[in-house]
Amino acid sequence: DGGITQSPKYLFRKEGQNVTLSCEQNLNHDAMYWYRQDPGQGLRLIYYSQIVNDFQKGDIAEGYSVSREKKESFPLTVTSAQKNPTAFYLCASSMVGGQRANVLTFGAGSRLTVL
Amino acid sequence: AQSVTQLDSQVPVFEEAPVELRCNYSSSVSVYLFWYVQYPNQGLQLLLKYLSGSTLVKGINGFEAEFNKSQTSFHLRKPSVHISDTAEYFCAVIISGSRLTFGEGTQLTVNP
């Protein structure tokens, strides 16, 4: 079955350490997204990419970095510059162009806790 | 400016009762509207969407929503809820070709 795989599901890190969250999709979608979810705040867009080797900042990109070397993969690095990294991180993908471009498919999420 | 507002952060109901989760959006000529559901510690799943056509949209799990342009609303309804409907529900909008924006979510809790 096609879908999005995020790993790890749970991650604990010490303050000041960089961490990388994995996101892989086999839906043949061109666009991929990273969202951060905090209680009572909905989802906020961190970064998105519509094509390989290109990505754009979202609303809260500071302290994060991404790469898009392959269509299937869009890893997110939470750097030590991110002031409050503890959160639930969601990866999503979609087609590009046409009405189906507006529908996102989500992974199961990665919960990062910084100690 | 907030483009989408979910009016209730928590909605408790009893099993088999009807439920309405409210969503309002900023007025615009062009709007696409979505409802997503999130079960604990999982990702979001699309419940239904309005892109064009009929203003009454039916989704999965017996949910439906009505696009009301005059009231700029897209409320989610279900005539009889089950315990398994307990989850967080997100309204999301695309206004005039802008990026998808999510509301803050409504926690639906169905009690026996």
Coordinates of C-alpha atoms in Angstrom, one line a residue, chain A residues 9-10 35 37 40-45 48 57-59 88 90 99-100 102-109 111, chain B residues 9 32 34 36 38-46 49 51-52 88 90 94 98-105:
Chain A
K9 CA 7.9 7.5 16.2
Y10 CA 9.4 8.8 19.5
Y35 CA 4.3 20.7 10.0
Q37 CA 1.8 20.5 16.0
G40 CA -4.2 24.1 21.0
Q41 CA -2.3 25.6 18.1
G42 CA -3.2 23.5 15.2
L43 CA -0.6 22.7 12.6
R44 CA 2.0 25.2 11.5
L45 CA 4.0 24.8 8.3
Y48 CA 7.7 22.6 1.9
K57 CA 10.3 28.2 4.1
G58 CA 6.9 28.0 5.8
D59 CA 5.7 30.1 8.7
F88 CA 4.8 16.5 17.4
L90 CA 4.0 15.7 10.9
Q99 CA -7.6 20.1 -7.6
R100 CA -6.0 16.9 -6.2
N102 CA -5.0 20.5 -2.5
V103 CA -5.4 17.2 -0.7
L104 CA -2.6 16.2 1.7
T105 CA -1.7 12.7 2.8
F106 CA -0.1 12.6 6.3
G107 CA 2.4 10.3 7.9
A108 CA 1.8 9.0 11.5
G109 CA 4.1 11.7 13.0
R111 CA 7.1 13.0 18.7
Chain B
S9 CA -11.8 23.8 21.4
Y32 CA -11.4 25.3 -0.8
F34 CA -11.4 20.6 4.3
Y36 CA -9.3 16.3 8.8
Q38 CA -6.6 12.9 14.0
Y39 CA -6.7 10.0 16.4
P40 CA -4.3 10.0 19.4
N41 CA -0.6 9.9 18.4
Q42 CA -1.4 9.5 14.7
G43 CA -1.3 11.7 11.6
L44 CA -4.3 13.5 10.0
Q45 CA -6.8 11.7 7.8
L46 CA -9.0 13.5 5.3
K49 CA -13.5 18.3 1.2
L51 CA -13.6 22.2 -3.9
S52 CA -16.6 23.1 -6.1
E88 CA -9.4 15.8 17.2
F90 CA -9.3 20.1 12.1
I94 CA -7.2 27.5 1.0
S98 CA -2.9 30.8 -0.7
R99 CA -1.3 28.0 1.2
L100 CA -3.4 25.5 3.2
T101 CA -4.2 26.9 6.7
F102 CA -5.4 24.8 9.6
G103 CA -7.7 25.8 12.4
E104 CA -6.7 25.2 16.0
G105 CA -8.7 22.0 16.2

